[in-house]
PDB file of C-alpha atoms in Angstrom:
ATOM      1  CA  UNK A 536       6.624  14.168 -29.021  1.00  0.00           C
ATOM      2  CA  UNK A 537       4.476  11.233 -27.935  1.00  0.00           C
ATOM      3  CA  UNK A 538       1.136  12.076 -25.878  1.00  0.00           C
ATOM      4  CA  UNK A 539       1.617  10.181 -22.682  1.00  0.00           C
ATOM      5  CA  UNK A 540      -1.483   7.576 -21.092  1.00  0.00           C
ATOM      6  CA  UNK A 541      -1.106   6.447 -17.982  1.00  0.00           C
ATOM      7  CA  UNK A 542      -2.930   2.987 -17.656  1.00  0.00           C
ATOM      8  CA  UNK A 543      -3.746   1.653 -14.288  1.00  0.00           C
ATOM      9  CA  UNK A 544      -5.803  -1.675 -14.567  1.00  0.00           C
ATOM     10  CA  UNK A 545      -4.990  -4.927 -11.967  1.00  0.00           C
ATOM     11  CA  UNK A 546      -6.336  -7.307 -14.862  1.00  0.00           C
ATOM     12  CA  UNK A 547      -2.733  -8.268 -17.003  1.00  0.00           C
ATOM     13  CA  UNK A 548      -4.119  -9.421 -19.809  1.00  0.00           C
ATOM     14  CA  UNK A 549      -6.634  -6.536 -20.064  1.00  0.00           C
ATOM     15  CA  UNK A 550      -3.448  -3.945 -19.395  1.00  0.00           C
ATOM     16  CA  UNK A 551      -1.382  -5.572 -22.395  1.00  0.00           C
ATOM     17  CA  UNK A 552      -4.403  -5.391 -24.580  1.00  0.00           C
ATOM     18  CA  UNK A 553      -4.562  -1.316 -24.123  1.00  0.00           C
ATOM     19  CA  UNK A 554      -1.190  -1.020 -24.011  1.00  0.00           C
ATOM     20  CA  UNK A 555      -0.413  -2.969 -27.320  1.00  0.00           C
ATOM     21  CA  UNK A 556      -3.286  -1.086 -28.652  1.00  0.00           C
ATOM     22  CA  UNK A 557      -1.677   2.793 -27.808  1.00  0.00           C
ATOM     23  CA  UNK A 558       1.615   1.845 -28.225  1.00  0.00           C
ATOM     24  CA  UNK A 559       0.299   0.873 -32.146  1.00  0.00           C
ATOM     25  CA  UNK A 560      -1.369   3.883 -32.376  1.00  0.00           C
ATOM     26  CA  UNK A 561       1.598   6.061 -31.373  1.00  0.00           C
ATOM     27  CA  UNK A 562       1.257   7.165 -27.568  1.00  0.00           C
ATOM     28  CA  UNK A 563       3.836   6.932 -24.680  1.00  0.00           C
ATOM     29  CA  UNK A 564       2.197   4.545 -22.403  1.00  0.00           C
ATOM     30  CA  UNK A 565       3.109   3.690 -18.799  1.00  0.00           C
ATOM     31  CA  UNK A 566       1.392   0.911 -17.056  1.00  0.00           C
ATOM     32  CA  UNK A 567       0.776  -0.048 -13.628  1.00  0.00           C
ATOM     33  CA  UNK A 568      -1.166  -3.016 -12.022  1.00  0.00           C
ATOM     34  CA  UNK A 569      -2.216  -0.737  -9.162  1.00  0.00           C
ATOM     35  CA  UNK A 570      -2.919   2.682  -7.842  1.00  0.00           C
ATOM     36  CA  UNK A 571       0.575   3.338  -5.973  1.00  0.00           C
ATOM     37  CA  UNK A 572       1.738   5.181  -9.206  1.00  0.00           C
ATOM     38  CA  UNK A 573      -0.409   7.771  -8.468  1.00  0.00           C
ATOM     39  CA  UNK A 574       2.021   8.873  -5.773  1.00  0.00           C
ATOM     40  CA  UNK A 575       4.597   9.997  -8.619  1.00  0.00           C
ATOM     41  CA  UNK A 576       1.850  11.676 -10.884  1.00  0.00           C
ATOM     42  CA  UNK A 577       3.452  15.020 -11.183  1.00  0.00           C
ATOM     43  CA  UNK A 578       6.533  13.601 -12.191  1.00  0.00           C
ATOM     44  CA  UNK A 579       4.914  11.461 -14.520  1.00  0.00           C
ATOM     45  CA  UNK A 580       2.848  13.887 -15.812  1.00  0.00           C
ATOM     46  CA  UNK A 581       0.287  12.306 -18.063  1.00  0.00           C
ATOM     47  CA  UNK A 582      -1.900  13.987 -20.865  1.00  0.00           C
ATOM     48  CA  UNK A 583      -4.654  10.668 -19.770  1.00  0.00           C
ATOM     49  CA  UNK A 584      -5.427   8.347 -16.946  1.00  0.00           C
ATOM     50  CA  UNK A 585      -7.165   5.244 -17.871  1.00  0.00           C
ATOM     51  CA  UNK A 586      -8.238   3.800 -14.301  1.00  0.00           C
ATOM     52  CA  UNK A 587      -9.437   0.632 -13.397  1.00  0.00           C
ATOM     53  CA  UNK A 588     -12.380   1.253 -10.876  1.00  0.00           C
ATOM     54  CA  UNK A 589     -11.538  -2.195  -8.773  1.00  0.00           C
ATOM     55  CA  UNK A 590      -8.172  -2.362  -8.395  1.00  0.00           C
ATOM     56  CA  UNK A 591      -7.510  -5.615  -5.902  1.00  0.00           C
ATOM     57  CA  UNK A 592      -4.028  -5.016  -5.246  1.00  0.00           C
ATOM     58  CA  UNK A 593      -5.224  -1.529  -4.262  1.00  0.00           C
ATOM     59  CA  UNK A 594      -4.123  -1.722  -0.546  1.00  0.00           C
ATOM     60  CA  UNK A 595      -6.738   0.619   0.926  1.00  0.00           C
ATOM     61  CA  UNK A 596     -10.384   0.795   0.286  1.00  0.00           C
ATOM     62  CA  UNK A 597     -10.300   3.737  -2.558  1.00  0.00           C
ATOM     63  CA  UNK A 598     -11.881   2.853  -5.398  1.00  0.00           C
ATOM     64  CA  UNK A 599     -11.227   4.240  -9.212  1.00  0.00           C
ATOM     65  CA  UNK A 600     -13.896   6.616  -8.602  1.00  0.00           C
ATOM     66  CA  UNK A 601     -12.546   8.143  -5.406  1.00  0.00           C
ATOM     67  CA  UNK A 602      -8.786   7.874  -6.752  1.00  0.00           C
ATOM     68  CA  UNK A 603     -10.391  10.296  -9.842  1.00  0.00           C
ATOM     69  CA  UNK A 604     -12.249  12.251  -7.438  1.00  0.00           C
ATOM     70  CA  UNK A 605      -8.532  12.854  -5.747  1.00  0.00           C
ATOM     71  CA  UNK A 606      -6.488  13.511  -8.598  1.00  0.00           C
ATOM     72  CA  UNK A 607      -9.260  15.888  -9.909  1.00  0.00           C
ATOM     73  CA  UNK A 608      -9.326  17.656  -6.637  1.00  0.00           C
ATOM     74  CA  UNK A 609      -5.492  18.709  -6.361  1.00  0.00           C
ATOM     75  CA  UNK A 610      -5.201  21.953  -8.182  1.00  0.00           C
ATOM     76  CA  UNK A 611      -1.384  19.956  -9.053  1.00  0.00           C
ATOM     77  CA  UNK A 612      -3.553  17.451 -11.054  1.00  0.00           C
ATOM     78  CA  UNK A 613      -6.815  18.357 -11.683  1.00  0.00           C
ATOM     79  CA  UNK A 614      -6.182  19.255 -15.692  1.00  0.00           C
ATOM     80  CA  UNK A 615      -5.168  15.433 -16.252  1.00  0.00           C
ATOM     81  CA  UNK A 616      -8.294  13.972 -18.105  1.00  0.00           C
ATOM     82  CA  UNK A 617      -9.031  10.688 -16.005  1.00  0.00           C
ATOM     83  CA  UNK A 618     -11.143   7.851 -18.041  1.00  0.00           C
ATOM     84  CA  UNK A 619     -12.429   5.246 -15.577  1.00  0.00           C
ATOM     85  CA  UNK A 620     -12.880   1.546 -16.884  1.00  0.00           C
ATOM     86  CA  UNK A 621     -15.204  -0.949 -15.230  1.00  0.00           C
ATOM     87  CA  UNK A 622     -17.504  -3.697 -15.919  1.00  0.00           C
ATOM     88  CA  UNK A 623     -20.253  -2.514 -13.601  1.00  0.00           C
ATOM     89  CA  UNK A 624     -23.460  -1.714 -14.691  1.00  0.00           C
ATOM     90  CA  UNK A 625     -23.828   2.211 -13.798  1.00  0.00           C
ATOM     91  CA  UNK A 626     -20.233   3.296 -14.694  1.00  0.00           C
ATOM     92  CA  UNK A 627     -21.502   6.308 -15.726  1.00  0.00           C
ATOM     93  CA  UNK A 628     -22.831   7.572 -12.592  1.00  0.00           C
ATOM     94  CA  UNK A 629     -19.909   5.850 -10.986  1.00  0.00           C
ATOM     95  CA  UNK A 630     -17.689   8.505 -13.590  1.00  0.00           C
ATOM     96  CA  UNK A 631     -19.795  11.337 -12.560  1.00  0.00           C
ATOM     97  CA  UNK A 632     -19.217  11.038  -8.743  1.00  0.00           C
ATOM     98  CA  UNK A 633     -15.511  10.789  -9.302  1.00  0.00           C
ATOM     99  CA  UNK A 634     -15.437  14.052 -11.456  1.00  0.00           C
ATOM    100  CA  UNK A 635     -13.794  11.757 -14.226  1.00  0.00           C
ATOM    101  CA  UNK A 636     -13.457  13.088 -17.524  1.00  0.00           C
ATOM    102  CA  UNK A 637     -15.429   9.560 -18.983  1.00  0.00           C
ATOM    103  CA  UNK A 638     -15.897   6.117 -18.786  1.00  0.00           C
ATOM    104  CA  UNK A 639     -15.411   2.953 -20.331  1.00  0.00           C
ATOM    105  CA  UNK A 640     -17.614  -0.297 -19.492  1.00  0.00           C
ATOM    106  CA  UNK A 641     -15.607  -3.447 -19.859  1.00  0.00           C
ATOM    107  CA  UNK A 642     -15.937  -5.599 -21.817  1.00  0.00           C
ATOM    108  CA  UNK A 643     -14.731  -3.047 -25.076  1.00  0.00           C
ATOM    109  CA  UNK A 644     -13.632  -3.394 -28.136  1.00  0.00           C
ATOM    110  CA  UNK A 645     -10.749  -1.854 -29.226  1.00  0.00           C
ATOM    111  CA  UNK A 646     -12.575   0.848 -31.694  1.00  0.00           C
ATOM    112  CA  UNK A 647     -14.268   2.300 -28.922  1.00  0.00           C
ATOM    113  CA  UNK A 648     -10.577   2.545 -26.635  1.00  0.00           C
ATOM    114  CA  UNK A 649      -9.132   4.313 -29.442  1.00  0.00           C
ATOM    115  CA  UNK A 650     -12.087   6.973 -29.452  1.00  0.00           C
ATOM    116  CA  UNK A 651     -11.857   7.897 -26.143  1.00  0.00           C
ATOM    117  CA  UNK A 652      -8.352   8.038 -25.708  1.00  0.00           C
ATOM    118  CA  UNK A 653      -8.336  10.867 -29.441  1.00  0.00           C
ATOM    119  CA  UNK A 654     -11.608  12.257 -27.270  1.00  0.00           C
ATOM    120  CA  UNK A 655      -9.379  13.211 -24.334  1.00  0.00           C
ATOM    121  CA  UNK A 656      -6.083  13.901 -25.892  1.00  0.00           C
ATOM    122  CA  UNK A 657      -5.049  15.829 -29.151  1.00  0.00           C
ATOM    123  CA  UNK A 658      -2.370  14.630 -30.591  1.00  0.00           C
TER     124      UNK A 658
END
């Protein structure tokens, strides 16, 4: 059985990218253009989030780093690696305070995607 990755990123041509990319390389992806999907994690049940850190359709002012810091604070979700994908300049520390699992910094190519995504699931 497929792993499953959960991609949450605003930016459509960006989301088509990974999602071409994973779906090549044999995961189950679901794909969102905002952070409402989040509501039905437990159902979805993931074995990755990738998460956009500015999500503009993102209704309230949570960012990716305080949407990981939630979903790695409920017991119900806390063993779902998160990955959090931005373009700004201290990611990492921005993946630290949201207890995410790692980071990407936009713009990447699609060598280092596939590494992170094997990092934080075994197939």
């Amino acid at each position: 059985m497929a792993k499953k990755v959960l991609v949450i990123e605003d930016d459509k041509d960006i989301r088509d990218t990974v999602v071409y990319v994973l779906e090549e390389e044999g995961y189950e992806v679901i794909q969102s253009d905002n952070a409402r999907i989040l509501r039905t994690l437990t159902t979805i049940n993931p074995d990755l989030i990738l998460l956009d850190n500015w999500l503009t359709d993102w209704t309230s002012d949570a960012n990716g780093q305080q949407l990981s810091k939630g979903i790695k604070d409920d017991p119900a979700t806390s063993h779902i690696p998160v990955v959090i994908i931005s373009a700004v300049s201290n990611i990492k520390e921005i993946a630290k305070a949201g207890n995410a699992d790692g980071y990407l910094a936009k713009p990447f190519d699609l060598t280092a995607l596939s590494e992170i995504v094997k990092r934080h699931i075994t197939k």
